[in-house]
Short mmCIF file of C-alpha atoms in Angstrom, two decimals:
data_model
loop_
_atom_site.label_atom_id
_atom_site.label_comp_id
_atom_site.label_asym_id
_atom_site.label_seq_id
_atom_site.Cartn_x
_atom_site.Cartn_y
_atom_site.Cartn_z
CA MET K 545 23.48 -2.84 -1.23
CA PRO K 546 20.79 0.13 -1.41
CA THR K 547 21.49 2.95 0.82
CA ILE K 548 18.26 4.66 2.05
CA THR K 549 18.53 8.42 0.50
CA LYS K 550 16.30 10.96 -0.87
CA ALA K 551 17.82 10.22 -4.28
CA LEU K 552 16.69 6.49 -4.09
CA LEU K 553 13.09 7.50 -2.89
CA THR K 554 12.76 10.11 -5.53
CA SER K 555 13.79 7.24 -8.24
CA ILE K 556 11.27 4.95 -6.93
CA GLU K 557 8.76 7.72 -6.99
CA GLN K 558 9.40 8.12 -10.70
CA LEU K 559 9.20 4.51 -11.38
CA ALA K 560 5.67 4.39 -9.61
CA TYR K 561 4.61 7.36 -11.70
CA GLU K 562 5.53 5.63 -15.02
CA ALA K 563 3.77 2.61 -13.80
CA GLY K 564 0.79 4.66 -13.14
CA GLU K 565 0.83 6.21 -16.54
CA ALA K 566 0.79 2.93 -18.27
CA ILE K 567 -2.43 1.93 -15.78
CA MET K 568 -4.13 5.13 -16.60
CA GLN K 569 -3.66 4.39 -20.49
CA VAL K 570 -5.79 1.21 -19.95
CA TYR K 571 -8.13 2.59 -17.48
CA HIS K 572 -9.29 5.06 -20.28
CA ARG K 573 -10.19 2.47 -22.55
CA GLU K 574 -12.16 -1.00 -22.68
CA PHE K 575 -9.95 -3.71 -20.95
CA ASP K 576 -10.67 -7.60 -20.38
CA VAL K 577 -10.62 -8.94 -16.85
CA GLU K 578 -8.89 -12.66 -16.21
CA LEU K 579 -9.51 -14.45 -13.10
CA LYS K 580 -6.13 -15.93 -11.40
CA ALA K 581 -6.06 -19.04 -9.78
CA ASP K 582 -7.15 -17.45 -6.45
CA HIS K 583 -10.21 -16.00 -8.26
CA SER K 584 -8.86 -12.61 -7.93
CA PRO K 585 -9.00 -10.43 -10.85
CA LEU K 586 -6.16 -9.70 -13.24
CA THR K 587 -6.13 -7.17 -15.98
CA GLU K 588 -3.58 -6.00 -18.77
CA ALA K 589 -2.96 -2.74 -16.42
CA ASP K 590 -1.42 -4.97 -13.67
CA LYS K 591 0.79 -6.66 -16.27
CA ALA K 592 2.09 -3.43 -17.77
CA ALA K 593 2.64 -1.88 -14.45
CA HIS K 594 4.49 -5.03 -13.39
CA ILE K 595 6.85 -4.93 -16.47
CA ILE K 596 7.82 -1.16 -15.80
CA ILE K 597 8.32 -1.65 -12.12
CA MET K 598 10.36 -4.68 -12.50
CA ARG K 599 12.68 -3.50 -15.31
CA GLY K 600 13.24 -0.40 -13.43
CA LEU K 601 14.08 -2.03 -10.25
CA GLN K 602 16.41 -4.50 -11.79
CA THR K 603 18.27 -1.56 -13.64
CA LEU K 604 18.38 0.46 -10.37
CA THR K 605 19.44 -2.14 -7.78
CA PRO K 606 20.43 -5.24 -9.93
CA GLU K 607 21.30 -6.93 -6.82
CA VAL K 608 18.14 -6.45 -4.79
CA PRO K 609 15.45 -9.51 -5.16
CA ILE K 610 11.78 -8.50 -6.11
CA LEU K 611 8.71 -9.92 -4.93
CA SER K 612 5.81 -8.83 -6.84
CA GLU K 613 2.20 -9.96 -6.73
CA GLU K 614 2.37 -10.61 -10.32
CA ASP K 615 5.68 -12.97 -10.15
CA THR K 616 6.24 -14.73 -6.86
CA GLN K 617 7.51 -17.67 -8.37
CA HIS K 618 10.87 -16.46 -9.42
CA PHE K 619 11.31 -14.94 -5.65
CA SER K 620 14.11 -16.43 -4.45
CA GLY K 621 14.22 -14.83 -1.00
CA PRO K 622 15.60 -11.75 0.46
CA SER K 623 19.56 -11.02 -0.52
CA ALA K 624 22.29 -12.12 2.09
CA GLU K 625 22.09 -8.84 3.68
CA GLY K 626 18.29 -9.05 4.29
CA PHE K 627 16.96 -6.40 1.49
CA TYR K 628 14.02 -7.25 -1.16
CA TRP K 629 11.68 -5.13 -2.97
CA LEU K 630 7.90 -5.88 -2.26
CA VAL K 631 5.78 -4.65 -5.20
CA ASP K 632 2.03 -4.57 -5.82
CA PRO K 633 1.93 -3.16 -9.52
CA LEU K 634 -1.89 -2.45 -9.08
CA ASP K 635 -3.32 -2.65 -5.60
CA GLY K 636 -7.26 -2.31 -5.61
CA THR K 637 -8.05 -4.18 -8.99
CA LYS K 638 -11.24 -4.51 -7.92
CA GLU K 639 -11.70 -0.73 -7.78
CA PHE K 640 -9.80 -0.08 -11.03
CA ILE K 641 -12.78 -2.47 -12.73
CA LYS K 642 -15.27 -0.45 -10.90
CA ARG K 643 -13.63 2.85 -12.10
CA ASN K 644 -13.92 4.63 -8.81
CA ASP K 645 -10.53 5.66 -8.94
CA GLU K 646 -9.33 4.23 -5.58
CA PHE K 647 -6.29 2.21 -6.81
CA THR K 648 -2.71 2.68 -6.12
CA VAL K 649 0.73 1.36 -7.09
CA ASN K 650 2.87 0.01 -4.10
CA ILE K 651 6.72 -0.36 -3.99
CA ALA K 652 8.33 -0.88 -0.76
CA LEU K 653 11.90 -1.70 0.08
CA ILE K 654 12.39 -4.49 2.92
CA PHE K 655 15.38 -4.87 5.13
CA LYS K 656 15.46 -7.63 8.03
CA GLY K 657 11.77 -8.17 7.81
CA LYS K 658 10.79 -4.35 8.09
CA PRO K 659 9.65 -1.96 5.67
CA VAL K 660 12.12 1.11 5.36
CA LEU K 661 11.11 2.86 2.26
CA GLY K 662 7.73 2.96 0.61
CA VAL K 663 6.16 4.81 -2.34
CA VAL K 664 2.19 4.46 -3.06
CA VAL K 665 0.75 6.21 -6.21
CA ALA K 666 -2.97 6.78 -6.81
CA PRO K 667 -2.97 7.64 -10.55
CA ALA K 668 -6.34 8.43 -10.96
CA LEU K 669 -6.32 10.68 -8.29
CA LYS K 670 -3.08 12.55 -9.16
CA LEU K 671 -1.63 11.70 -5.48
CA THR K 672 1.43 10.20 -4.08
CA TYR K 673 2.48 9.27 -0.67
CA LEU K 674 5.99 8.59 0.00
CA ALA K 675 8.33 7.77 3.10
CA ALA K 676 11.60 6.69 4.11
CA GLU K 677 13.45 5.73 7.30
CA GLY K 678 15.45 8.89 8.40
CA LEU K 679 13.62 11.15 5.94
CA GLY K 680 9.99 11.30 7.10
CA ALA K 681 6.50 10.74 5.38
CA PHE K 682 5.42 12.83 2.52
CA LYS K 683 2.39 13.78 0.21
CA ALA K 684 2.71 15.08 -3.29
CA GLY K 685 -0.18 16.65 -5.80
CA VAL K 686 -0.23 17.42 -9.18
CA ASP K 687 2.54 19.98 -8.54
CA GLY K 688 4.99 17.26 -7.41
CA LYS K 689 5.87 19.12 -4.22
CA TRP K 690 6.74 17.06 -1.23
CA GLN K 691 4.65 18.08 1.85
CA LYS K 692 5.55 16.66 5.13
CA ILE K 693 2.45 14.65 6.56
CA GLN K 694 1.71 13.57 10.06
CA VAL K 695 -0.88 11.52 11.63
CA SER K 696 -3.57 13.34 13.90
CA SER K 697 -3.46 11.31 17.03
CA SER K 698 -6.78 10.17 18.81
CA PRO K 699 -9.99 12.13 18.57
CA LEU K 700 -10.72 14.95 20.74
CA GLU K 701 -13.22 14.35 23.67
CA GLY K 702 -16.62 14.52 22.28
CA GLN K 703 -15.50 13.66 18.68
CA PRO K 704 -16.21 10.21 16.85
CA TRP K 705 -13.38 8.09 15.64
CA ARG K 706 -12.91 8.61 12.09
CA VAL K 707 -12.81 4.89 10.66
CA LEU K 708 -11.73 3.50 7.18
CA GLY K 709 -13.01 0.30 5.93
CA SER K 710 -12.36 -2.10 2.94
CA ARG K 711 -14.88 -1.24 0.21
CA SER K 712 -14.52 -4.51 -1.27
CA HIS K 713 -14.43 -6.65 2.04
CA ALA K 714 -16.87 -6.87 4.56
CA ASP K 715 -16.66 -8.85 8.10
CA ALA K 716 -18.71 -9.53 10.90
CA ARG K 717 -15.86 -9.04 13.34
CA MET K 718 -15.25 -5.77 11.83
CA SER K 719 -18.69 -4.90 13.28
CA ARG K 720 -18.22 -6.10 16.72
CA TRP K 721 -14.78 -4.51 16.89
CA LEU K 722 -16.47 -0.75 16.21
CA GLU K 723 -19.05 -1.53 18.49
CA ALA K 724 -16.33 -1.86 21.20
CA LEU K 725 -14.65 1.16 19.86
CA GLY K 726 -17.36 3.62 20.58
CA ASP K 727 -18.74 6.54 18.61
CA TYR K 728 -17.47 6.33 15.04
CA GLN K 729 -17.98 7.56 11.58
CA LEU K 730 -17.38 4.83 8.99
CA GLN K 731 -16.03 5.75 5.42
CA PRO K 732 -15.43 2.70 2.87
CA MET K 733 -12.29 2.99 0.55
CA GLY K 734 -10.48 1.03 -1.48
CA SER K 735 -6.47 0.04 -1.58
CA SER K 736 -3.65 1.12 0.08
CA LEU K 737 -5.20 4.68 0.50
CA LYS K 738 -6.84 3.78 3.65
CA SER K 739 -3.54 3.80 5.50
CA CYS K 740 -2.21 6.97 3.45
CA LEU K 741 -5.29 8.90 4.72
CA ILE K 742 -4.31 7.88 8.29
CA ALA K 743 -0.80 9.09 7.69
CA GLU K 744 -1.78 12.29 6.74
CA GLY K 745 -4.04 12.93 9.52
CA LYS K 746 -7.61 12.66 7.76
CA ALA K 747 -8.62 9.48 9.25
CA ASP K 748 -7.97 7.93 12.99
CA VAL K 749 -7.94 4.27 12.42
CA TYR K 750 -8.40 1.30 9.80
CA PRO K 751 -9.32 -2.26 11.28
CA ARG K 752 -8.64 -5.14 8.92
CA PHE K 753 -9.89 -8.31 9.21
CA GLY K 754 -9.81 -11.03 6.37
CA PRO K 755 -6.95 -11.71 3.91
CA THR K 756 -4.29 -9.34 2.81
CA SER K 757 -0.80 -9.99 1.30
CA LEU K 758 2.61 -8.56 2.27
CA TRP K 759 2.44 -6.52 -1.21
CA ASP K 760 -0.72 -4.75 0.06
CA THR K 761 0.48 -3.26 3.19
CA GLY K 762 4.59 -2.86 3.09
CA ALA K 763 4.77 0.48 1.25
CA ALA K 764 1.64 2.18 3.15
CA GLN K 765 3.34 0.93 6.39
CA VAL K 766 6.32 2.96 5.86
CA ILE K 767 4.43 5.82 5.21
CA VAL K 768 2.05 5.30 8.28
CA GLU K 769 5.14 4.76 10.79
CA GLN K 770 7.06 7.66 9.58
CA ALA K 771 4.18 9.81 9.93
CA GLY K 772 3.83 8.88 13.58
CA GLY K 773 1.28 6.00 13.52
CA ARG K 774 1.44 2.29 13.90
CA VAL K 775 0.44 -0.74 11.69
CA VAL K 776 -0.05 -3.68 14.18
CA THR K 777 -1.60 -7.08 14.66
CA PHE K 778 -4.55 -7.42 17.23
CA GLU K 779 -1.65 -8.58 19.61
CA ASN K 780 -0.16 -5.16 19.19
CA LEU K 781 2.79 -6.56 17.05
CA PRO K 782 4.31 -4.83 13.95
CA LEU K 783 3.41 -6.56 10.66
CA SER K 784 6.43 -8.67 9.70
CA TYR K 785 7.90 -9.20 6.55
CA ALA K 786 10.47 -11.36 7.46
CA THR K 787 9.11 -14.66 5.84
CA PRO K 788 8.13 -13.62 2.62
CA ASP K 789 7.20 -17.30 1.43
CA LEU K 790 4.21 -17.00 3.89
CA VAL K 791 2.50 -13.93 1.72
CA LEU K 792 -0.42 -13.61 3.94
CA ASN K 793 -1.05 -11.11 6.53
CA PRO K 794 -2.79 -11.58 10.19
CA ASP K 795 -5.24 -9.39 10.67
CA PHE K 796 -4.08 -5.82 11.56
CA VAL K 797 -5.13 -2.52 12.41
CA VAL K 798 -3.57 0.80 11.24
CA TRP K 799 -3.57 3.60 14.02
CA GLY K 800 -2.88 7.27 13.49
CA MET K 801 -1.58 7.76 17.13
#
């Protein structure tokens, strides 16, 4: 079974890079868009990244099952020890189609219902966020060097909350929640980048009402938690990945404190 090490985190980072490069090859030319059964969009970039990640993980840790957004039917559940990989080959397909650069590759390792290692690569922005239990949380730019990151804690007195919201999903409950929060500035953004910005201290909170799946949140959750933040339900319980056959998350909030 996998051991959480810097070497493993580096290997997953490289795999996510390779998937990101395949995505960018499609991004820079014309491409077709299909609709899946749930009416969410699918492109050849999603498929290409999925194939690269699946092959890479199967080579790296052949004993660990893989749950990918693009292949849920072949996932038979966690290993006997409680491990599985959780993959979103292209998070933010709508942002990819709009060509606004706010899309990511998400790879997380789950152990006994908890994400313990995660990598988020934003290939168009040339940014990487990565973390693992016992190692901390990091950001890497074009030079590839890991810089430790941490959340910023709550705003200073008199300062507004820096709130991130989904660019593609609006909700009336969000408006009511923000009214109760107090003075705030709202910045829309796509994909798991919202959680990553909180992890590096560039925003304070991201409330999410409406549907998300396990693969949307797993990798970013490790990064937020290792940077000192929280990803919790509105009942203040951590998001759980213990029952992966139920792929939908409850409503949740990411706190940088």
